Amino acid sequence: MPMPMTMRKRSSPIRWIGTLVPVLLALLPGSSAAGQSLQQADWDDRIRLREAVDLNPDPRIVEVNFEARVATVEIAPGLEVEAWTYNGMIPGPLIRVRVGDRLIVHFTNNLPESSTIHWHGLRIPIEMDGVPGYSQPPVETGESFTYDFVVPDAGIFWYHPHVMSAGQVGFGLYGGFLVEDPAEDETVGVADDLVIVLSDIDLNEQGELASPDTGGSVGMLFGREGNHVLVNGRETPALVARVGAPQRWRLVNAAKSRYFMLDLGEGHAFKKIGGDGGLVEYAEDHEFLVLGAGERADVIVRPTGEPGGELLLRSLLHDRGYGSTEFRDFEDLIAVELADMPPYSGGPLPETSREIQPYDTEGATEVSLRLTVAQDPSDKTFEYGINDVPFWKAQPVLAELGETQIWTVENTTAWSHPLHLHGFFFLVLDENGDPVRPLEWKDTVDIPFEDSVRLAVRFDERPGTWIFHCHILDHAEGGLLSAVHLDIPVSEFKNMLEH
Ligand code: C2O
Ligand code: CU
């Protein structure tokens, strides 16, 4: 019998009906007392993402159909928008797989323009990376493409198109991609978990999608933010939380420009157990949590307060450069209603850890990259660049299979740039060149304005041309994008030619 994806891991087994419950629980791998929900049955009904439907009976193959199409979605009670969607929803269906599973996505493009799907943060072969011109042809209107790969790492990832991405992502094309590691049922042991996709959408006065070019070159320079902030596709959705009971939130910033600086109010911390590329070296409490566009976090929260009361998850003002904090207000993200049930008084939160082996950087190749901006003297338009050249004039960084590089990325501009490298994880380094603790595999890192960041990356055995760019997608399209060309060493190549 094909096992629907939603049955692989139940966050709230008590949602199941009657006598089936004990039987099915017994059948579930890894279910134990520690794996049971502590929440009331409907705690996440108003916020939970819909999941992709697995059509393949093989338990280790997840096979889904994705159709990109224009559809009407409701983003707030009575507020409907004709948006760009995967399978008619914003965000697109949540992909939930286990690490090592094979994923097959039959993608059909029924949008009015070409598109692709990029699997953000997944270390998969270049042919599956979804970047037209570098890894596949664009999927034209009415055409299809099948993505097929083995999922290599556990963690919270996401997906989005890589054609006109500021426009297409801004119109609603993105979704969460959760890769579960069954071992975490024991080590983390928080059954009540939720994928939270943060984004925004820009609507004009008629309530239609605003043009992705508003504000012209200056709009690009700043990075356009949508005027409606969405959490799992809704404005300020609610969830119910039992006082004292831990919840695990996997957060994705899928906004095309916006940073989020999360705050759950007085006395609440986010225990960050994971980041972009799975669990971090050890858990750490954060009073506020900043996520640049494209970044993720895996956190445990424990709501406190009076049953029947309410908390608010908000986004505070984060300074991402000139003009980003003036005349602006906090954003309400989630109304956390405290359940009218006895508080849970379990023990302390789990102290997770993971052994991460940092890259050996001895003899690593140094690469310097400056993030730059220039204004055309004749037409006054702005253009971003890396080392003063926009992507349409850029030469790729060269790398050999197995090579380790240290990148020094200097941001000379007045705006921060969340820099994303396709296909590989890196570690951020401190001033002394040592990896920042707790160690965290990253694929997107904020390069604050007028500041610099060093990172160490190792290119493995997956040759190809892998792009990297600012995840403020207007900036990427405005020039802040380049590529790493990864291949066998030139000497070996010459050898091959001679023989
Ligand atoms: Cu999520 Cu090239 O990006
Ligand atoms: Cu940028």
XYZ file of C-alpha atoms and ligand atoms in Angstrom:
503
model
C 0.000 0.000 0.000
C 1.459 3.367 -0.896
C 2.270 5.263 2.248
C 1.145 8.871 1.999
C 3.901 11.226 3.040
C 1.816 12.670 5.795
C 1.880 9.317 7.588
C 5.618 8.988 7.787
C 5.935 11.108 10.808
C 3.064 12.330 12.850
C 3.543 15.399 14.890
C 0.193 14.923 16.566
C -0.795 11.270 16.674
C -3.809 12.122 18.786
C -5.382 13.602 15.702
C -6.094 10.067 14.573
C -9.414 8.503 15.188
C -10.372 5.937 17.783
C -8.964 2.469 17.908
C -6.664 2.858 14.934
C -4.384 5.033 16.987
C -2.607 2.430 19.150
C -2.229 0.052 16.218
C -0.771 2.652 13.884
C 1.451 4.081 16.573
C 2.920 0.672 17.137
C 3.693 0.451 13.439
C 5.424 3.780 13.281
C 9.194 3.570 13.337
C 10.767 5.401 16.196
C 7.557 6.289 17.954
C 7.915 6.248 21.680
C 6.518 8.077 24.641
C 8.986 10.870 23.900
C 7.670 11.074 20.341
C 4.100 11.934 21.256
C 2.447 15.257 20.877
C 2.038 17.410 23.945
C -0.379 19.763 22.221
C -4.120 19.809 21.763
C -5.280 18.036 18.620
C -5.848 21.076 16.416
C -2.838 23.123 17.543
C -1.388 23.685 14.072
C -4.533 23.444 11.918
C -4.477 27.111 10.944
C -0.815 27.279 10.046
C 0.326 23.848 8.914
C 1.607 23.610 5.348
C 0.005 21.195 2.956
C 2.390 18.441 1.915
C 3.216 17.097 -1.502
C 1.478 13.790 -2.218
C 3.884 10.895 -2.692
C 2.764 8.800 -5.665
C 5.433 6.142 -5.340
C 4.808 2.982 -3.258
C 8.531 2.483 -2.597
C 9.131 3.784 0.944
C 12.508 5.245 -0.042
C 11.299 7.007 -3.180
C 9.192 10.110 -3.003
C 7.624 10.977 -6.332
C 5.512 14.075 -6.748
C 3.892 16.201 -9.430
C 4.520 19.919 -9.438
C 2.652 22.271 -11.698
C 3.564 25.942 -11.759
C 0.450 27.920 -12.576
C -1.404 31.129 -11.910
C -4.053 30.552 -9.236
C -6.166 32.463 -6.773
C -5.044 32.129 -3.184
C -6.387 33.644 0.013
C -3.663 35.356 2.037
C -5.946 36.785 4.754
C -9.662 36.374 5.523
C -11.400 37.751 2.427
C -8.176 38.856 0.752
C -7.693 36.899 -2.441
C -4.816 37.327 -4.841
C -4.150 35.924 -8.242
C -0.622 34.705 -7.655
C 1.982 32.413 -9.191
C 1.898 29.066 -7.469
C 3.060 25.501 -7.349
C -0.037 23.273 -7.385
C -2.287 26.235 -6.664
C -0.865 27.144 -3.268
C 1.488 29.591 -1.536
C 3.909 28.358 -0.394
C 4.083 25.397 -2.737
C 3.579 21.923 -1.229
C 5.930 21.018 1.584
C 8.328 18.304 0.492
C 9.025 15.953 3.383
C 11.581 13.199 2.852
C 14.081 11.254 4.889
C 17.772 11.726 4.359
C 18.959 9.300 1.669
C 15.563 9.098 -0.032
C 15.313 9.512 -3.765
C 13.100 12.392 -4.845
C 11.457 12.552 -8.249
C 9.625 15.740 -9.167
C 7.671 15.849 -12.406
C 7.599 19.562 -13.035
C 5.242 21.131 -15.555
C 5.368 24.815 -16.302
C 1.992 26.378 -17.029
C 3.106 29.919 -16.259
C 3.097 32.620 -18.925
C 6.944 32.594 -18.918
C 9.730 30.027 -18.688
C 10.810 28.710 -15.308
C 12.848 26.056 -13.450
C 13.128 24.744 -9.906
C 16.283 25.254 -7.870
C 16.699 23.147 -4.719
C 18.240 25.663 -2.370
C 20.967 24.171 -0.177
C 20.846 20.635 -1.558
C 24.195 19.141 -2.515
C 23.018 17.396 -5.658
C 24.510 17.001 -9.161
C 24.702 20.099 -11.336
C 22.121 18.731 -13.810
C 19.524 19.005 -11.040
C 20.456 22.499 -9.840
C 17.789 24.295 -11.840
C 19.757 27.219 -13.238
C 19.076 27.881 -16.922
C 22.184 28.446 -18.964
C 24.352 26.688 -16.361
C 22.656 23.421 -15.530
C 19.587 22.926 -17.728
C 17.571 24.666 -20.427
C 14.698 26.812 -19.168
C 11.393 24.950 -18.977
C 9.180 26.828 -21.412
C 5.451 27.367 -21.002
C 3.642 24.056 -21.459
C 6.833 22.028 -21.108
C 7.982 19.606 -18.432
C 11.210 18.596 -16.754
C 11.871 15.777 -14.318
C 14.118 16.400 -11.332
C 15.467 13.168 -9.903
C 18.105 12.948 -7.192
C 19.045 11.377 -3.888
C 18.696 13.756 -0.953
C 22.124 13.897 0.732
C 21.672 15.899 3.938
C 19.122 16.221 6.723
C 17.871 19.708 7.473
C 15.447 22.367 6.409
C 15.857 23.511 2.819
C 13.595 25.133 0.251
C 12.922 25.446 -3.446
C 12.171 28.234 -5.892
C 12.553 29.082 -9.597
C 15.756 30.452 -11.058
C 14.300 32.392 -13.970
C 13.405 36.042 -13.392
C 13.618 35.039 -9.777
C 12.874 38.414 -8.187
C 9.610 38.432 -10.105
C 8.717 34.761 -9.835
C 9.645 34.288 -6.167
C 7.938 37.573 -5.350
C 4.777 36.359 -7.094
C 4.570 33.275 -4.847
C 6.828 30.535 -6.213
C 8.658 28.918 -3.295
C 8.160 26.094 -0.851
C 9.675 24.287 2.116
C 11.778 21.143 1.809
C 12.197 19.210 5.033
C 14.718 16.384 5.163
C 14.241 14.362 8.296
C 16.799 12.246 10.070
C 14.997 9.507 12.035
C 17.823 9.576 14.612
C 16.590 13.016 15.682
C 13.383 11.441 17.033
C 15.619 10.358 19.901
C 18.277 13.061 20.044
C 15.952 16.031 19.659
C 12.786 14.248 20.674
C 10.349 17.116 20.152
C 7.310 15.652 18.445
C 5.448 18.899 17.837
C 7.175 20.386 14.869
C 6.256 22.915 12.290
C 7.831 24.168 9.093
C 7.445 27.942 8.945
C 8.035 29.630 5.608
C 8.393 33.406 5.945
C 7.880 35.566 2.883
C 6.106 38.614 1.565
C 4.118 39.609 -1.483
C 3.727 43.000 -3.127
C 0.210 44.075 -4.079
C -0.896 47.260 -5.793
C -4.001 49.283 -4.907
C -6.192 47.013 -6.991
C -4.982 44.049 -4.941
C -3.088 42.615 -7.878
C 0.548 41.598 -7.990
C 2.629 44.750 -8.221
C 5.134 45.046 -11.038
C 8.496 43.543 -10.091
C 10.164 46.720 -11.435
C 8.587 49.291 -9.108
C 10.926 52.159 -8.292
C 13.160 51.433 -11.264
C 16.887 51.243 -10.686
C 16.597 52.689 -7.166
C 14.067 49.982 -6.291
C 16.598 47.419 -7.461
C 19.386 49.110 -5.505
C 17.474 48.788 -2.230
C 15.823 45.437 -2.977
C 12.041 45.505 -3.230
C 10.078 44.125 -0.306
C 6.480 43.017 -0.507
C 3.863 45.035 1.388
C 2.125 41.953 2.829
C 4.197 39.732 5.094
C 3.210 36.073 4.910
C 3.761 33.126 7.222
C 3.018 29.866 5.469
C 1.149 31.923 2.909
C -1.115 33.804 5.373
C -1.011 37.147 7.111
C -0.523 36.597 10.862
C -1.844 33.043 11.135
C -2.471 31.581 14.576
C -1.210 28.483 16.291
C -2.083 27.053 19.661
C 0.703 26.311 22.094
C 0.535 24.570 25.420
C 2.374 26.485 28.093
C 5.685 24.841 28.914
C 5.597 22.350 26.052
C 8.483 22.584 23.584
C 7.782 23.087 19.900
C 10.309 22.653 17.124
C 10.135 25.268 14.391
C 12.035 24.969 11.105
C 12.162 28.461 9.740
C 12.822 29.447 6.140
C 13.235 32.988 4.908
C 11.807 32.753 1.388
C 11.264 36.489 0.952
C 12.883 38.010 -2.103
C 14.549 40.864 -0.166
C 13.272 41.082 3.393
C 15.247 40.130 6.489
C 13.396 38.861 9.541
C 14.501 39.553 13.087
C 12.366 37.227 15.147
C 11.228 37.973 18.672
C 8.769 35.952 20.746
C 8.647 38.506 23.550
C 9.931 38.840 27.098
C 11.363 35.729 28.634
C 11.420 33.708 25.437
C 14.486 32.445 23.690
C 14.965 30.507 20.509
C 17.116 27.506 21.208
C 18.844 27.193 17.871
C 19.709 23.562 17.222
C 20.214 23.757 13.468
C 20.877 26.142 10.617
C 21.159 25.994 6.838
C 22.731 22.545 6.584
C 21.260 20.515 9.452
C 22.056 20.430 13.154
C 24.756 22.758 14.449
C 27.675 21.708 16.626
C 25.801 22.530 19.838
C 22.588 24.308 20.689
C 22.583 27.936 21.735
C 19.887 30.292 23.005
C 19.101 33.448 21.046
C 16.867 36.196 22.290
C 16.416 37.415 18.718
C 16.992 35.481 15.561
C 17.989 37.215 12.334
C 17.360 35.444 9.045
C 18.569 37.000 5.819
C 16.825 36.099 2.583
C 17.482 32.421 1.862
C 18.673 31.481 5.378
C 17.087 28.865 7.631
C 17.053 27.968 11.316
C 15.888 24.974 13.323
C 14.822 26.124 16.773
C 13.047 24.887 19.876
C 10.743 27.316 21.629
C 8.967 26.879 24.931
C 6.043 29.252 25.391
C 5.458 30.578 28.891
C 2.527 32.562 30.263
C -1.026 31.951 31.434
C -3.157 29.325 29.709
C -5.706 31.215 27.623
C -3.323 34.131 27.030
C -1.533 35.009 23.831
C 1.996 35.610 22.591
C 3.086 37.229 19.396
C 5.947 36.208 17.182
C 7.129 39.436 15.639
C 9.805 40.627 13.300
C 11.721 43.609 14.691
C 13.550 46.150 12.582
C 16.836 44.851 11.298
C 19.259 47.325 9.800
C 20.241 45.953 6.423
C 21.519 49.282 5.201
C 20.501 52.712 4.082
C 16.741 53.307 4.351
C 15.887 49.937 5.881
C 14.700 51.014 9.336
C 13.264 54.519 8.917
C 9.487 54.971 8.935
C 8.890 51.300 9.417
C 7.218 49.209 12.023
C 7.500 45.774 13.508
C 5.647 43.031 11.675
C 3.319 40.621 13.432
C 4.055 37.113 12.216
C 2.240 34.506 14.299
C -0.439 34.824 16.968
C 0.534 32.161 19.477
C -2.590 31.345 21.495
C -1.761 29.685 24.795
C -3.879 26.573 25.108
C -6.487 26.287 27.809
C -4.962 23.137 29.193
C -2.702 22.426 32.148
C 0.846 23.633 31.565
C 3.351 20.968 30.681
C 6.156 20.584 33.143
C 8.687 18.360 31.480
C 12.377 18.454 32.117
C 14.870 20.794 30.498
C 15.009 21.172 26.729
C 17.224 18.711 24.889
C 20.872 19.670 24.513
C 21.590 18.592 20.984
C 25.016 18.294 19.483
C 26.651 17.136 16.307
C 30.196 16.371 15.459
C 31.243 18.593 12.576
C 34.675 18.143 11.088
C 35.882 21.540 9.859
C 37.662 21.663 6.513
C 41.416 21.457 6.682
C 42.336 24.897 5.384
C 46.080 24.411 5.257
C 47.223 25.299 1.781
C 43.712 26.424 0.838
C 43.395 28.777 -2.112
C 42.610 32.370 -1.113
C 39.922 34.078 -3.153
C 38.946 37.702 -2.642
C 35.604 38.980 -3.658
C 34.396 42.531 -3.298
C 30.685 43.255 -3.532
C 30.410 46.497 -5.432
C 27.898 48.939 -6.831
C 28.316 51.520 -9.572
C 26.182 54.129 -11.245
C 26.136 54.584 -14.969
C 27.184 58.221 -15.565
C 24.961 58.630 -18.617
C 21.604 57.155 -17.612
C 22.211 57.181 -13.820
C 21.083 53.591 -13.395
C 22.736 51.408 -10.769
C 24.483 48.125 -11.290
C 25.772 45.734 -8.651
C 28.867 43.677 -9.236
C 31.440 41.316 -7.821
C 34.926 42.764 -8.160
C 33.313 45.621 -10.114
C 31.717 43.466 -12.791
C 28.076 42.410 -13.042
C 27.358 38.756 -13.815
C 26.880 39.372 -17.513
C 30.557 40.337 -17.768
C 31.938 38.122 -15.000
C 34.615 35.448 -15.297
C 33.968 32.468 -13.021
C 36.099 31.635 -10.011
C 38.061 28.507 -10.941
C 38.186 25.509 -8.643
C 39.464 21.965 -8.904
C 37.611 18.900 -7.702
C 38.431 18.390 -4.049
C 39.904 21.857 -3.626
C 39.437 23.880 -0.451
C 39.160 27.644 -0.799
C 38.989 30.513 1.638
C 36.838 33.328 0.419
C 37.181 36.820 1.794
C 34.029 38.670 0.865
C 34.179 42.395 1.354
C 30.982 44.379 1.112
C 31.816 47.877 -0.124
C 28.167 48.856 -0.564
C 25.688 50.556 1.763
C 23.410 47.482 1.901
C 23.877 44.040 3.395
C 23.904 41.059 1.066
C 22.911 37.516 2.042
C 25.334 35.639 -0.191
C 24.278 32.168 -1.355
C 26.503 29.542 -2.927
C 24.806 26.788 -4.894
C 25.624 23.138 -4.284
C 28.174 23.333 -1.432
C 28.303 24.032 2.270
C 30.807 26.369 3.853
C 31.900 27.375 7.342
C 32.145 30.998 8.392
C 35.562 31.981 9.787
C 36.447 34.520 12.460
C 39.177 37.225 12.296
C 41.844 34.630 13.117
C 40.715 32.321 10.375
C 39.186 29.833 12.814
C 35.678 28.562 12.177
C 32.993 30.360 14.151
C 31.536 28.209 16.960
C 29.152 26.528 17.199
C 30.136 25.133 13.821
C 27.311 25.411 11.323
C 27.148 24.296 7.707
C 25.989 27.302 5.740
C 24.949 27.909 2.169
C 23.770 31.481 2.677
C 25.516 34.029 4.871
C 24.834 37.662 5.556
C 27.624 39.987 4.479
C 26.734 43.135 6.444
C 27.075 46.511 4.715
C 30.580 48.007 4.804
C 31.898 44.883 6.482
C 33.519 41.642 5.425
C 33.167 37.937 6.073
C 35.569 35.052 5.509
C 34.456 31.545 4.814
C 35.971 28.170 4.021
C 34.475 25.958 1.343
C 35.478 22.596 -0.037
C 34.445 21.700 -3.555
C 33.790 17.974 -3.769
C 33.544 15.684 -6.769
C 30.603 17.339 -8.512
C 31.973 19.203 -11.509
C 29.954 21.987 -13.050
C 29.399 25.700 -13.091
C 27.811 26.594 -9.790
C 26.511 30.092 -9.306
C 26.655 32.232 -6.199
C 24.720 35.419 -5.673
C 23.029 37.766 -3.305
C 19.678 36.305 -2.227
C 18.111 39.729 -2.334
C 16.922 38.687 -5.736
C 16.761 42.201 -7.135
C 20.461 42.501 -6.321
C 21.242 39.226 -8.070
C 19.413 40.394 -11.168
C 21.049 43.804 -10.827
C 24.473 42.170 -11.227
C 25.415 40.624 -7.874
C 25.941 37.103 -9.162
C 28.879 35.079 -10.394
C 29.901 31.437 -10.672
C 32.446 28.866 -9.627
C 33.660 26.711 -12.443
C 34.548 23.372 -10.876
C 36.467 20.873 -12.945
C 39.365 18.424 -12.947
C 42.800 20.062 -12.564
C 44.109 21.629 -15.768
C 47.221 19.408 -15.631
C 45.079 16.289 -15.630
C 43.053 17.677 -18.481
C 46.219 18.248 -20.584
C 47.274 14.720 -19.769
C 43.995 13.389 -21.091
C 44.432 15.326 -24.334
C 47.935 13.945 -24.844
C 46.930 10.325 -24.382
Cu 17.971 30.146 -3.398
Cu 20.377 30.792 -6.590
O 19.172 30.481 -4.992
Cu 22.268 42.010 -2.009
